[in-house]
Amino acid sequence: MSVLLETSAGDIVIDLLVDYAPKLCENFLKLCKVKYYNFSPVHSVQKNFSFQTGDPLGPLSKESDGGSSIWGHASGNPSLKTFPAFFHPKLKHLERGTVSMATVPLDSDPEIRMAASQFIITLGEETDFLDGKAAIFGKVVEGFDALEKINEAIVDDKGHPMIDIRIKHTVILDDPFPDPDGLREPSASPAPTDAQRQTVRIADEAALHEDDGVDEEQLERRRRDREAKAQALTLEMMGDLPFAEVKPPENVLFVCKLNPVTADEDLELIFGRFGKILSCEVIRDQKTGDSLQYAFIEYEEKASCEAAYFKMQGVLIDDRRIHVDFSQSVSRLSDTWRKDTNNKRRTNASRGGWGGVDELEKRRQYRAVGERSAGGKYGMVYGDEEMRGRHERSGAADDRPTGQAPTHGERGDASRRSQSPRGRDGNDDARVPRKGAGDRDERRRWDWRERDQRDRRDRDRDRDRDRDRDRDRDRDRNKDRTRRHDDSYRPSR
């Protein structure tokens, strides 16, 4: 479960440790949901140690009350502004990007520490001084460049940045907790209040007035650009895009409104006059194989793609007027990136797979056509690597056809499971011609050849035994039939 903080220093993605600190995560999530942290300043910056934020007004404002928990903010009850913080014994401030709630001791019982809305993010590796003083509830997984900018910011003697660094917006992807009574989620991100504007220091003043004198059309364009970037970042966090800045290829053409009878070869022949085509594919239904009436055509050069776009719009093909546009799909780029990533992890991991686990791979939720099971796999959704690992662990027998040479990996497994077959006299070299002590591959090939010959001899011996048994049974049956025939014609006395 993640939360995105859009700050003036960059975007920061925080993973919440719901299983370890559910109360702290619920408070943080609900405050982000109601946009409580919008325009909150970053303060108390200590280089290579930590910084603090979460107070909507900040310590420079005389009207600041230090922030409130979601329960105090939703109900308006001052007694609910703080709540007891839970310190999990396994969570320590050991790495950069650790996120924890700032706490203060309770006046009546110093052993109990209370939390509200302010939180701390560490900027160094060894910050165990905060253990027992700040309650950990998350960690930064993306946006370490933003942390570096905050770490290098120019600050005064109290740790307040001379150039304002503020939280602009918060985005939550999933909220498993029920809303408390009185919580109202705003329909849009609220504008800064007058009290917040009065706390602005030097540079961010320009950001407050960046929209002054701009016409409505330009403002709408800026708003759409911001929304597009936020949506792309959300898709990246969900794994649907390899990275937020990905762009569709400029040499791929999208063709739709095709006749169902139009084939790949037809389109390649028609569009091939504009330049060399690398691939031309009509998308078809996986089960029926029927055309879905759209296709993708990849050219070698961008100029060829543009020429086809301008010339082929509305052209009649197989009694259908087609529509042509530039492709906006990044599915192939995403698949290529995902495959390369898995290959690198598989190569670098000491035990295979992702993180050392064979079955754990970065895959699409809906598998591509080439990866779907077919034939005798009975529609199973297991990957080939996973099934191979299961057979190896269970010690399944090798069902390789007779005479087929094993692969390199199978030869290695076979050599580990058993030794070369011995001759009848107990000599290992009775059937294996040795060319040298290091000629292991030649020995393995002879082992498999001798095993196949032994199996063939066993089958021939069984076939001969069955043939002899059938011959004896037929001879006995003929004898019985002859005896009954003689008895039937024997004269009675």
CSV table of C-alpha atoms in Angstrom, one decimal:
chain,number,residue,atom,x,y,z
A,1,MET,CA,0.0,0.0,0.0
A,2,SER,CA,1.6,3.3,-1.1
A,3,VAL,CA,1.1,7.0,-0.8
A,4,LEU,CA,2.4,9.6,-3.3
A,5,LEU,CA,3.6,13.0,-1.9
A,6,GLU,CA,4.0,15.7,-4.5
A,7,THR,CA,6.5,18.2,-3.1
A,8,SER,CA,8.2,21.2,-4.5
A,9,ALA,CA,11.5,19.2,-4.4
A,10,GLY,CA,10.0,16.2,-6.3
A,11,ASP,CA,7.7,13.3,-5.9
A,12,ILE,CA,8.1,10.9,-3.0
A,13,VAL,CA,6.4,7.5,-2.8
A,14,ILE,CA,5.9,5.9,0.6
A,15,ASP,CA,5.1,2.3,1.3
A,16,LEU,CA,3.0,1.9,4.5
A,17,LEU,CA,3.7,-0.9,7.0
A,18,VAL,CA,0.1,-1.6,7.7
A,19,ASP,CA,0.8,-5.0,9.4
A,20,TYR,CA,3.2,-3.5,11.9
A,21,ALA,CA,1.6,-0.1,12.7
A,22,PRO,CA,-2.1,-0.1,11.6
A,23,LYS,CA,-3.1,2.8,13.8
A,24,LEU,CA,-0.3,5.1,12.6
A,25,CYS,CA,-1.0,4.1,9.0
A,26,GLU,CA,-4.7,4.8,9.3
A,27,ASN,CA,-4.1,8.2,10.7
A,28,PHE,CA,-1.6,9.1,7.9
A,29,LEU,CA,-3.8,7.7,5.2
A,30,LYS,CA,-6.9,9.6,6.3
A,31,LEU,CA,-5.0,12.9,6.7
A,32,CYS,CA,-3.7,12.4,3.1
A,33,LYS,CA,-7.3,11.6,2.0
A,34,VAL,CA,-8.7,14.9,3.3
A,35,LYS,CA,-5.7,16.8,1.9
A,36,TYR,CA,-4.6,17.9,5.3
A,37,TYR,CA,-1.0,17.9,4.4
A,38,ASN,CA,-1.4,20.2,1.3
A,39,PHE,CA,1.0,23.2,1.5
A,40,SER,CA,2.6,21.9,4.7
A,41,PRO,CA,6.2,23.2,4.9
A,42,VAL,CA,9.3,21.1,5.4
A,43,HIS,CA,11.2,22.2,8.5
A,44,SER,CA,13.8,21.0,11.0
A,45,VAL,CA,16.2,19.8,8.3
A,46,GLN,CA,19.3,18.2,9.7
A,47,LYS,CA,21.8,17.3,7.0
A,48,ASN,CA,22.4,13.5,6.6
A,49,PHE,CA,20.0,12.9,9.5
A,50,SER,CA,16.3,13.8,9.0
A,51,PHE,CA,13.6,16.4,8.3
A,52,GLN,CA,10.1,17.0,9.6
A,53,THR,CA,6.8,18.0,8.1
A,54,GLY,CA,3.1,17.5,8.5
A,55,ASP,CA,2.0,20.7,10.3
A,56,PRO,CA,-0.2,22.7,7.8
A,57,LEU,CA,1.1,26.0,9.1
A,58,GLY,CA,4.6,25.1,10.3
A,59,PRO,CA,6.6,26.2,13.3
A,60,LEU,CA,7.1,29.7,11.9
A,61,SER,CA,3.4,30.6,12.3
A,62,LYS,CA,2.2,31.9,15.6
A,63,GLU,CA,-1.2,30.3,14.9
A,64,SER,CA,0.2,26.8,14.5
A,65,ASP,CA,-1.1,24.3,17.0
A,66,GLY,CA,1.4,21.6,15.9
A,67,GLY,CA,-1.1,19.6,13.9
A,68,SER,CA,-4.0,17.2,14.7
A,69,SER,CA,-4.8,13.5,14.2
A,70,ILE,CA,-7.5,12.6,11.8
A,71,TRP,CA,-9.9,11.8,14.7
A,72,GLY,CA,-9.5,15.3,16.2
A,73,HIS,CA,-9.6,17.0,12.8
A,74,ALA,CA,-12.8,15.1,11.8
A,75,SER,CA,-14.7,15.5,15.1
A,76,GLY,CA,-13.3,18.9,16.1
A,77,ASN,CA,-12.7,17.5,19.6
A,78,PRO,CA,-9.5,18.9,21.1
A,79,SER,CA,-9.0,15.9,23.3
A,80,LEU,CA,-8.7,13.7,20.2
A,81,LYS,CA,-5.9,15.8,18.6
A,82,THR,CA,-3.3,13.3,19.8
A,83,PHE,CA,-3.3,9.5,20.3
A,84,PRO,CA,-0.9,7.0,21.9
A,85,ALA,CA,1.8,5.9,19.4
A,86,PHE,CA,2.7,2.3,19.0
A,87,PHE,CA,6.4,1.3,18.8
A,88,HIS,CA,7.0,-2.0,17.1
A,89,PRO,CA,10.1,-3.7,18.5
A,90,LYS,CA,11.2,-5.0,15.1
A,91,LEU,CA,11.1,-1.5,13.4
A,92,LYS,CA,14.3,0.5,13.7
A,93,HIS,CA,15.7,3.6,12.1
A,94,LEU,CA,18.5,1.9,10.2
A,95,GLU,CA,18.2,3.1,6.6
A,96,ARG,CA,17.6,6.2,4.6
A,97,GLY,CA,14.0,7.0,3.9
A,98,THR,CA,12.5,5.6,7.1
A,99,VAL,CA,9.1,7.4,7.8
A,100,SER,CA,7.9,7.7,11.3
A,101,MET,CA,5.5,9.8,13.4
A,102,ALA,CA,6.9,12.5,15.6
A,103,THR,CA,5.9,12.0,19.2
A,104,VAL,CA,6.0,13.8,22.5
A,105,PRO,CA,5.8,12.3,26.0
A,106,LEU,CA,2.5,12.5,27.9
A,107,ASP,CA,2.5,15.0,30.8
A,108,SER,CA,0.9,12.6,33.2
A,109,ASP,CA,2.9,9.5,32.1
A,110,PRO,CA,6.3,10.2,30.4
A,111,GLU,CA,6.5,6.5,29.3
A,112,ILE,CA,3.6,7.0,26.9
A,113,ARG,CA,4.3,9.0,23.8
A,114,MET,CA,1.6,10.8,21.8
A,115,ALA,CA,1.4,11.4,18.1
A,116,ALA,CA,-0.6,13.8,15.9
A,117,SER,CA,0.0,14.6,12.3
A,118,GLN,CA,3.7,15.5,12.0
A,119,PHE,CA,6.1,12.9,10.6
A,120,ILE,CA,9.8,12.5,10.1
A,121,ILE,CA,11.8,11.1,7.1
A,122,THR,CA,15.4,10.1,7.7
A,123,LEU,CA,18.2,11.4,5.4
A,124,GLY,CA,20.9,9.1,6.7
A,125,GLU,CA,21.7,5.5,7.2
A,126,GLU,CA,22.4,5.3,10.9
A,127,THR,CA,19.6,7.3,12.7
A,128,ASP,CA,19.0,4.9,15.6
A,129,PHE,CA,18.8,8.0,17.9
A,130,LEU,CA,15.2,8.3,16.8
A,131,ASP,CA,14.3,4.8,18.1
A,132,GLY,CA,11.8,5.1,20.9
A,133,LYS,CA,11.2,8.8,20.0
A,134,ALA,CA,9.5,8.5,16.6
A,135,ALA,CA,7.1,5.7,15.7
A,136,ILE,CA,7.9,4.0,12.4
A,137,PHE,CA,5.0,3.3,10.0
A,138,GLY,CA,6.5,3.4,6.5
A,139,LYS,CA,9.5,3.7,4.2
A,140,VAL,CA,10.4,5.7,1.0
A,141,VAL,CA,10.6,3.4,-2.1
A,142,GLU,CA,10.8,6.1,-4.8
A,143,GLY,CA,11.9,9.8,-4.8
A,144,PHE,CA,15.4,9.6,-3.2
A,145,ASP,CA,16.4,12.4,-5.6
A,146,ALA,CA,13.9,14.6,-3.8
A,147,LEU,CA,15.3,13.5,-0.4
A,148,GLU,CA,18.8,14.5,-1.7
A,149,LYS,CA,17.5,18.0,-2.7
A,150,ILE,CA,16.0,18.5,0.8
A,151,ASN,CA,19.2,17.3,2.3
A,152,GLU,CA,21.2,19.8,0.3
A,153,ALA,CA,18.8,22.7,0.9
A,154,ILE,CA,20.1,25.9,2.5
A,155,VAL,CA,18.7,26.3,6.0
A,156,ASP,CA,18.9,28.8,8.8
A,157,ASP,CA,20.2,28.1,12.3
A,158,LYS,CA,16.9,26.4,13.2
A,159,GLY,CA,16.8,24.1,10.2
A,160,HIS,CA,14.1,26.0,8.3
A,161,PRO,CA,14.9,26.1,4.5
A,162,MET,CA,15.5,29.5,3.2
A,163,ILE,CA,13.7,28.5,0.0
A,164,ASP,CA,10.3,27.0,0.7
A,165,ILE,CA,9.9,23.3,0.3
A,166,ARG,CA,6.3,22.2,0.7
A,167,ILE,CA,3.9,19.3,0.2
A,168,LYS,CA,1.8,20.3,-2.8
A,169,HIS,CA,-0.5,17.3,-3.1
A,170,THR,CA,-1.1,13.8,-1.8
A,171,VAL,CA,-2.4,10.7,-3.6
A,172,ILE,CA,-3.5,7.4,-2.1
A,173,LEU,CA,-3.9,4.3,-4.2
A,174,ASP,CA,-5.9,2.1,-1.7
A,175,ASP,CA,-7.6,2.8,1.6
A,176,PRO,CA,-8.5,-0.4,3.6
A,177,PHE,CA,-9.7,1.5,6.7
A,178,PRO,CA,-13.3,2.7,7.2
A,179,ASP,CA,-13.7,6.5,7.4
A,180,PRO,CA,-14.2,7.9,10.9
A,181,ASP,CA,-17.4,9.8,11.8
A,182,GLY,CA,-17.4,13.4,10.4
A,183,LEU,CA,-14.7,12.8,7.7
A,184,ARG,CA,-15.4,14.6,4.5
A,185,GLU,CA,-13.2,14.1,1.5
A,186,PRO,CA,-12.8,17.3,-0.6
A,187,SER,CA,-13.8,17.0,-4.3
A,188,ALA,CA,-10.6,18.9,-5.4
A,189,SER,CA,-7.3,19.9,-3.9
A,190,PRO,CA,-8.0,23.0,-1.7
A,191,ALA,CA,-6.1,26.2,-2.3
A,192,PRO,CA,-3.7,27.5,0.4
A,193,THR,CA,-5.3,29.5,3.2
A,194,ASP,CA,-4.3,33.0,4.1
A,195,ALA,CA,-2.5,31.8,7.2
A,196,GLN,CA,-0.5,29.4,5.1
A,197,ARG,CA,0.4,32.1,2.5
A,198,GLN,CA,1.7,34.3,5.3
A,199,THR,CA,4.3,31.6,6.2
A,200,VAL,CA,5.9,31.7,2.7
A,201,ARG,CA,9.5,32.7,2.7
A,202,ILE,CA,11.8,33.5,-0.3
A,203,ALA,CA,11.5,31.5,-3.6
A,204,ASP,CA,8.2,29.7,-3.6
A,205,GLU,CA,6.5,33.1,-3.9
A,206,ALA,CA,6.9,32.8,-7.7
A,207,ALA,CA,5.1,29.5,-7.6
A,208,LEU,CA,2.1,31.1,-5.9
A,209,HIS,CA,1.8,33.6,-8.7
A,210,GLU,CA,2.8,31.5,-11.6
A,211,ASP,CA,-0.7,31.5,-13.0
A,212,ASP,CA,-1.2,35.3,-12.8
A,213,GLY,CA,-1.9,36.8,-16.2
A,214,VAL,CA,-2.3,33.4,-17.9
A,215,ASP,CA,-5.4,32.9,-20.1
A,216,GLU,CA,-7.9,30.1,-19.4
A,217,GLU,CA,-6.8,28.0,-22.3
A,218,GLN,CA,-3.2,27.9,-21.1
A,219,LEU,CA,-4.3,27.2,-17.5
A,220,GLU,CA,-6.5,24.3,-18.8
A,221,ARG,CA,-3.5,22.9,-20.8
A,222,ARG,CA,-1.3,23.1,-17.7
A,223,ARG,CA,-3.9,21.3,-15.6
A,224,ARG,CA,-4.2,18.5,-18.2
A,225,ASP,CA,-0.4,18.1,-18.3
A,226,ARG,CA,-0.3,17.8,-14.5
A,227,GLU,CA,-3.1,15.3,-14.5
A,228,ALA,CA,-1.5,13.2,-17.3
A,229,LYS,CA,1.8,13.1,-15.4
A,230,ALA,CA,0.1,12.1,-12.2
A,231,GLN,CA,-1.9,9.4,-13.9
A,232,ALA,CA,1.3,8.1,-15.6
A,233,LEU,CA,3.1,7.9,-12.3
A,234,THR,CA,0.1,6.1,-10.8
A,235,LEU,CA,0.2,3.5,-13.6
A,236,GLU,CA,4.0,3.1,-13.1
A,237,MET,CA,3.4,2.4,-9.4
A,238,MET,CA,0.7,-0.2,-10.3
A,239,GLY,CA,3.1,-1.9,-12.7
A,240,ASP,CA,1.1,-1.1,-15.9
A,241,LEU,CA,3.8,1.1,-17.3
A,242,PRO,CA,7.6,0.4,-17.1
A,243,PHE,CA,8.2,4.1,-16.3
A,244,ALA,CA,6.1,7.2,-16.2
A,245,GLU,CA,8.0,9.0,-19.0
A,246,VAL,CA,7.5,6.2,-21.5
A,247,LYS,CA,6.3,7.3,-24.9
A,248,PRO,CA,4.8,5.3,-27.7
A,249,PRO,CA,7.0,4.5,-30.7
A,250,GLU,CA,6.9,7.0,-33.6
A,251,ASN,CA,7.3,4.4,-36.4
A,252,VAL,CA,4.2,2.3,-35.6
A,253,LEU,CA,0.9,2.9,-37.4
A,254,PHE,CA,-2.5,1.9,-36.0
A,255,VAL,CA,-5.1,0.8,-38.6
A,256,CYS,CA,-8.8,0.1,-37.6
A,257,LYS,CA,-12.2,-0.4,-39.2
A,258,LEU,CA,-10.8,-3.3,-41.3
A,259,ASN,CA,-12.8,-5.9,-43.1
A,260,PRO,CA,-12.7,-9.2,-41.2
A,261,VAL,CA,-11.4,-11.0,-44.3
A,262,THR,CA,-8.4,-8.6,-44.5
A,263,ALA,CA,-5.2,-10.6,-43.7
A,264,ASP,CA,-1.7,-9.6,-42.6
A,265,GLU,CA,-0.3,-10.2,-46.1
A,266,ASP,CA,-2.9,-7.9,-47.7
A,267,LEU,CA,-2.0,-5.0,-45.4
A,268,GLU,CA,1.7,-5.5,-45.8
A,269,LEU,CA,1.4,-5.5,-49.6
A,270,ILE,CA,-0.7,-2.3,-49.6
A,271,PHE,CA,1.3,-0.4,-47.0
A,272,GLY,CA,4.7,-1.7,-48.2
A,273,ARG,CA,4.9,1.0,-50.9
A,274,PHE,CA,5.7,3.7,-48.3
A,275,GLY,CA,8.8,2.0,-47.0
A,276,LYS,CA,10.2,-1.2,-45.4
A,277,ILE,CA,7.9,-2.8,-43.0
A,278,LEU,CA,9.3,-4.6,-40.0
A,279,SER,CA,6.1,-6.2,-38.8
A,280,CYS,CA,2.4,-6.2,-39.8
A,281,GLU,CA,-0.1,-7.9,-37.6
A,282,VAL,CA,-3.9,-8.0,-37.6
A,283,ILE,CA,-5.0,-8.5,-34.0
A,284,ARG,CA,-7.2,-11.6,-33.7
A,285,ASP,CA,-9.4,-13.3,-31.0
A,286,GLN,CA,-7.4,-15.8,-29.0
A,287,LYS,CA,-10.0,-18.5,-29.0
A,288,THR,CA,-11.8,-18.2,-32.3
A,289,GLY,CA,-9.0,-16.7,-34.4
A,290,ASP,CA,-11.4,-14.1,-35.9
A,291,SER,CA,-10.1,-10.7,-36.8
A,292,LEU,CA,-10.8,-7.9,-34.3
A,293,GLN,CA,-10.6,-5.5,-37.3
A,294,TYR,CA,-7.6,-3.5,-36.3
A,295,ALA,CA,-3.9,-3.9,-36.9
A,296,PHE,CA,-0.4,-2.5,-36.1
A,297,ILE,CA,2.1,-1.8,-38.8
A,298,GLU,CA,5.8,-1.1,-37.8
A,299,TYR,CA,8.0,0.7,-40.3
A,300,GLU,CA,11.7,0.8,-40.3
A,301,GLU,CA,11.8,4.6,-40.6
A,302,LYS,CA,9.6,7.3,-39.0
A,303,ALA,CA,9.2,9.1,-42.4
A,304,SER,CA,7.6,6.1,-43.9
A,305,CYS,CA,5.1,5.9,-41.1
A,306,GLU,CA,4.2,9.6,-41.5
A,307,ALA,CA,3.8,9.2,-45.3
A,308,ALA,CA,1.4,6.2,-44.8
A,309,TYR,CA,-0.6,8.2,-42.2
A,310,PHE,CA,-1.3,11.1,-44.6
A,311,LYS,CA,-1.9,9.0,-47.7
A,312,MET,CA,-4.0,6.0,-46.4
A,313,GLN,CA,-6.6,7.9,-44.3
A,314,GLY,CA,-10.0,6.8,-45.5
A,315,VAL,CA,-8.7,4.5,-48.2
A,316,LEU,CA,-11.1,1.7,-49.3
A,317,ILE,CA,-9.7,-1.8,-48.5
A,318,ASP,CA,-11.9,-4.9,-49.1
A,319,ASP,CA,-15.1,-2.6,-49.3
A,320,ARG,CA,-14.2,-0.9,-46.0
A,321,ARG,CA,-12.9,2.6,-45.4
A,322,ILE,CA,-10.1,2.3,-42.9
A,323,HIS,CA,-9.0,4.7,-40.2
A,324,VAL,CA,-5.3,5.3,-39.7
A,325,ASP,CA,-3.6,6.9,-36.8
A,326,PHE,CA,-0.3,6.8,-34.9
A,327,SER,CA,-0.1,4.0,-32.4
A,328,GLN,CA,-0.4,5.0,-28.7
A,329,SER,CA,0.3,1.5,-27.4
A,330,VAL,CA,3.3,0.9,-25.2
A,331,SER,CA,2.5,-2.8,-24.6
A,332,ARG,CA,5.4,-4.1,-26.6
A,333,LEU,CA,7.8,-1.7,-24.9
A,334,SER,CA,6.5,-2.8,-21.6
A,335,ASP,CA,6.9,-6.5,-22.4
A,336,THR,CA,10.4,-5.9,-23.6
A,337,TRP,CA,11.4,-4.0,-20.5
A,338,ARG,CA,9.7,-6.6,-18.3
A,339,LYS,CA,11.5,-9.5,-20.1
A,340,ASP,CA,14.9,-7.7,-19.9
A,341,THR,CA,14.4,-7.0,-16.2
A,342,ASN,CA,13.5,-10.6,-15.4
A,343,ASN,CA,16.6,-11.8,-17.4
A,344,LYS,CA,18.9,-9.5,-15.5
A,345,ARG,CA,17.4,-10.6,-12.2
A,346,ARG,CA,17.6,-14.3,-13.2
A,347,THR,CA,21.3,-13.8,-14.2
A,348,ASN,CA,22.3,-11.9,-11.1
A,349,ALA,CA,20.4,-13.9,-8.6
A,350,SER,CA,22.4,-16.6,-6.9
A,351,ARG,CA,19.5,-19.1,-6.7
A,352,GLY,CA,17.5,-18.0,-9.8
A,353,GLY,CA,14.2,-16.2,-10.2
A,354,TRP,CA,13.4,-12.9,-8.7
A,355,GLY,CA,15.1,-12.4,-5.3
A,356,GLY,CA,16.2,-16.1,-5.4
A,357,VAL,CA,12.6,-17.5,-5.9
A,358,ASP,CA,12.0,-19.4,-9.1
A,359,GLU,CA,8.3,-18.8,-9.2
A,360,LEU,CA,8.5,-15.1,-8.3
A,361,GLU,CA,8.7,-13.2,-11.6
A,362,LYS,CA,7.5,-9.8,-12.8
A,363,ARG,CA,4.7,-10.8,-15.2
A,364,ARG,CA,1.7,-9.3,-16.8
A,365,GLN,CA,-1.7,-10.1,-15.1
A,366,TYR,CA,-3.1,-11.2,-18.5
A,367,ARG,CA,-0.5,-13.3,-20.3
A,368,ALA,CA,0.4,-12.6,-23.9
A,369,VAL,CA,-0.8,-14.9,-26.7
A,370,GLY,CA,2.5,-16.6,-27.1
A,371,GLU,CA,2.7,-17.4,-23.4
A,372,ARG,CA,-0.8,-18.9,-23.0
A,373,SER,CA,-1.0,-22.6,-22.4
A,374,ALA,CA,-2.1,-24.7,-25.4
A,375,GLY,CA,-2.0,-28.3,-26.5
A,376,GLY,CA,-1.7,-30.9,-23.8
A,377,LYS,CA,-1.2,-28.5,-20.9
A,378,TYR,CA,-4.9,-28.6,-19.9
A,379,GLY,CA,-5.2,-24.8,-19.7
A,380,MET,CA,-2.9,-24.5,-16.7
A,381,VAL,CA,-1.6,-21.0,-15.9
A,382,TYR,CA,1.7,-22.2,-14.4
A,383,GLY,CA,4.8,-20.9,-16.2
A,384,ASP,CA,7.3,-23.3,-17.8
A,385,GLU,CA,9.9,-22.4,-15.2
A,386,GLU,CA,7.6,-23.0,-12.3
A,387,MET,CA,6.5,-26.4,-13.7
A,388,ARG,CA,10.1,-27.4,-14.4
A,389,GLY,CA,11.0,-26.5,-10.8
A,390,ARG,CA,8.1,-28.6,-9.4
A,391,HIS,CA,9.1,-31.6,-11.4
A,392,GLU,CA,12.7,-31.3,-10.2
A,393,ARG,CA,11.6,-31.0,-6.6
A,394,SER,CA,9.2,-33.9,-6.8
A,395,GLY,CA,11.7,-36.2,-8.6
A,396,ALA,CA,9.4,-36.8,-11.6
A,397,ALA,CA,10.6,-39.3,-14.1
A,398,ASP,CA,12.0,-38.2,-17.4
A,399,ASP,CA,9.4,-38.6,-20.1
A,400,ARG,CA,11.8,-37.7,-23.0
A,401,PRO,CA,11.3,-39.7,-26.2
A,402,THR,CA,13.7,-42.5,-26.9
A,403,GLY,CA,16.9,-41.3,-28.7
A,404,GLN,CA,16.4,-37.6,-27.9
A,405,ALA,CA,19.5,-36.0,-26.4
A,406,PRO,CA,19.0,-34.2,-23.0
A,407,THR,CA,19.6,-30.5,-22.6
A,408,HIS,CA,22.5,-29.2,-20.8
A,409,GLY,CA,20.6,-28.5,-17.6
A,410,GLU,CA,18.9,-32.0,-17.7
A,411,ARG,CA,22.3,-33.7,-18.2
A,412,GLY,CA,23.6,-31.9,-15.2
A,413,ASP,CA,20.6,-33.0,-13.1
A,414,ALA,CA,20.8,-36.6,-14.4
A,415,SER,CA,24.5,-36.7,-13.5
A,416,ARG,CA,23.8,-35.5,-10.0
A,417,ARG,CA,21.0,-38.0,-9.4
A,418,SER,CA,22.7,-41.2,-10.6
A,419,GLN,CA,26.1,-42.5,-11.8
A,420,SER,CA,26.8,-44.2,-15.1
A,421,PRO,CA,25.4,-47.7,-15.4
A,422,ARG,CA,27.9,-50.5,-14.6
A,423,GLY,CA,28.6,-53.5,-16.6
A,424,ARG,CA,27.8,-57.1,-15.6
A,425,ASP,CA,31.3,-57.6,-14.3
A,426,GLY,CA,31.0,-54.5,-12.1
A,427,ASN,CA,33.5,-52.6,-14.2
A,428,ASP,CA,32.5,-49.0,-14.9
A,429,ASP,CA,34.5,-48.9,-18.1
A,430,ALA,CA,33.1,-52.1,-19.5
A,431,ARG,CA,30.7,-50.3,-21.8
A,432,VAL,CA,32.2,-46.8,-21.9
A,433,PRO,CA,35.2,-46.1,-24.0
A,434,ARG,CA,37.4,-43.6,-22.2
A,435,LYS,CA,39.3,-41.1,-24.2
A,436,GLY,CA,40.5,-39.2,-21.2
A,437,ALA,CA,39.8,-38.5,-17.6
A,438,GLY,CA,38.1,-35.1,-18.4
A,439,ASP,CA,35.9,-36.3,-21.3
A,440,ARG,CA,32.6,-36.1,-19.3
A,441,ASP,CA,30.4,-35.2,-22.1
A,442,GLU,CA,31.5,-38.3,-24.1
A,443,ARG,CA,30.8,-40.5,-21.1
A,444,ARG,CA,27.3,-39.0,-20.7
A,445,ARG,CA,26.5,-39.6,-24.3
A,446,TRP,CA,27.6,-43.2,-24.0
A,447,ASP,CA,25.6,-43.6,-20.8
A,448,TRP,CA,22.4,-42.4,-22.6
A,449,ARG,CA,23.2,-44.6,-25.6
A,450,GLU,CA,23.8,-47.7,-23.5
A,451,ARG,CA,20.6,-47.0,-21.5
A,452,ASP,CA,18.6,-46.8,-24.8
A,453,GLN,CA,20.1,-50.0,-26.1
A,454,ARG,CA,19.3,-51.8,-22.8
A,455,ASP,CA,15.7,-50.6,-22.9
A,456,ARG,CA,15.5,-51.8,-26.5
A,457,ARG,CA,16.9,-55.2,-25.6
A,458,ASP,CA,14.4,-55.4,-22.7
A,459,ARG,CA,11.5,-54.6,-25.1
A,460,ASP,CA,12.7,-57.2,-27.6
A,461,ARG,CA,13.0,-59.9,-24.9
A,462,ASP,CA,9.5,-59.1,-23.6
A,463,ARG,CA,8.1,-59.2,-27.2
A,464,ASP,CA,9.8,-62.6,-27.8
A,465,ARG,CA,8.4,-64.0,-24.5
A,466,ASP,CA,4.9,-62.8,-25.4
A,467,ARG,CA,5.2,-64.4,-28.9
A,468,ASP,CA,6.3,-67.7,-27.4
A,469,ARG,CA,3.5,-67.6,-24.9
A,470,ASP,CA,0.9,-66.9,-27.6
A,471,ARG,CA,2.3,-69.8,-29.7
A,472,ASP,CA,2.1,-72.3,-26.9
A,473,ARG,CA,-1.5,-71.2,-26.1
A,474,ASP,CA,-2.5,-71.6,-29.7
A,475,ARG,CA,-0.9,-75.1,-29.9
A,476,ASP,CA,-2.7,-76.2,-26.7
A,477,ARG,CA,-6.0,-74.9,-28.1
A,478,ASN,CA,-5.6,-76.8,-31.3
A,479,LYS,CA,-4.8,-80.0,-29.4
A,480,ASP,CA,-8.0,-79.6,-27.3
A,481,ARG,CA,-10.1,-79.0,-30.4
A,482,THR,CA,-8.7,-82.2,-32.2
A,483,ARG,CA,-9.4,-84.3,-29.1
A,484,ARG,CA,-13.0,-83.1,-28.9
A,485,HIS,CA,-13.4,-83.8,-32.6
A,486,ASP,CA,-12.1,-87.4,-32.3
A,487,ASP,CA,-14.3,-88.1,-29.3
A,488,SER,CA,-17.4,-87.0,-31.1
A,489,TYR,CA,-16.9,-89.6,-33.9
A,490,ARG,CA,-15.8,-92.5,-31.7
A,491,PRO,CA,-18.3,-95.4,-32.0
A,492,SER,CA,-20.3,-96.3,-28.9
A,493,ARG,CA,-20.0,-99.9,-27.5
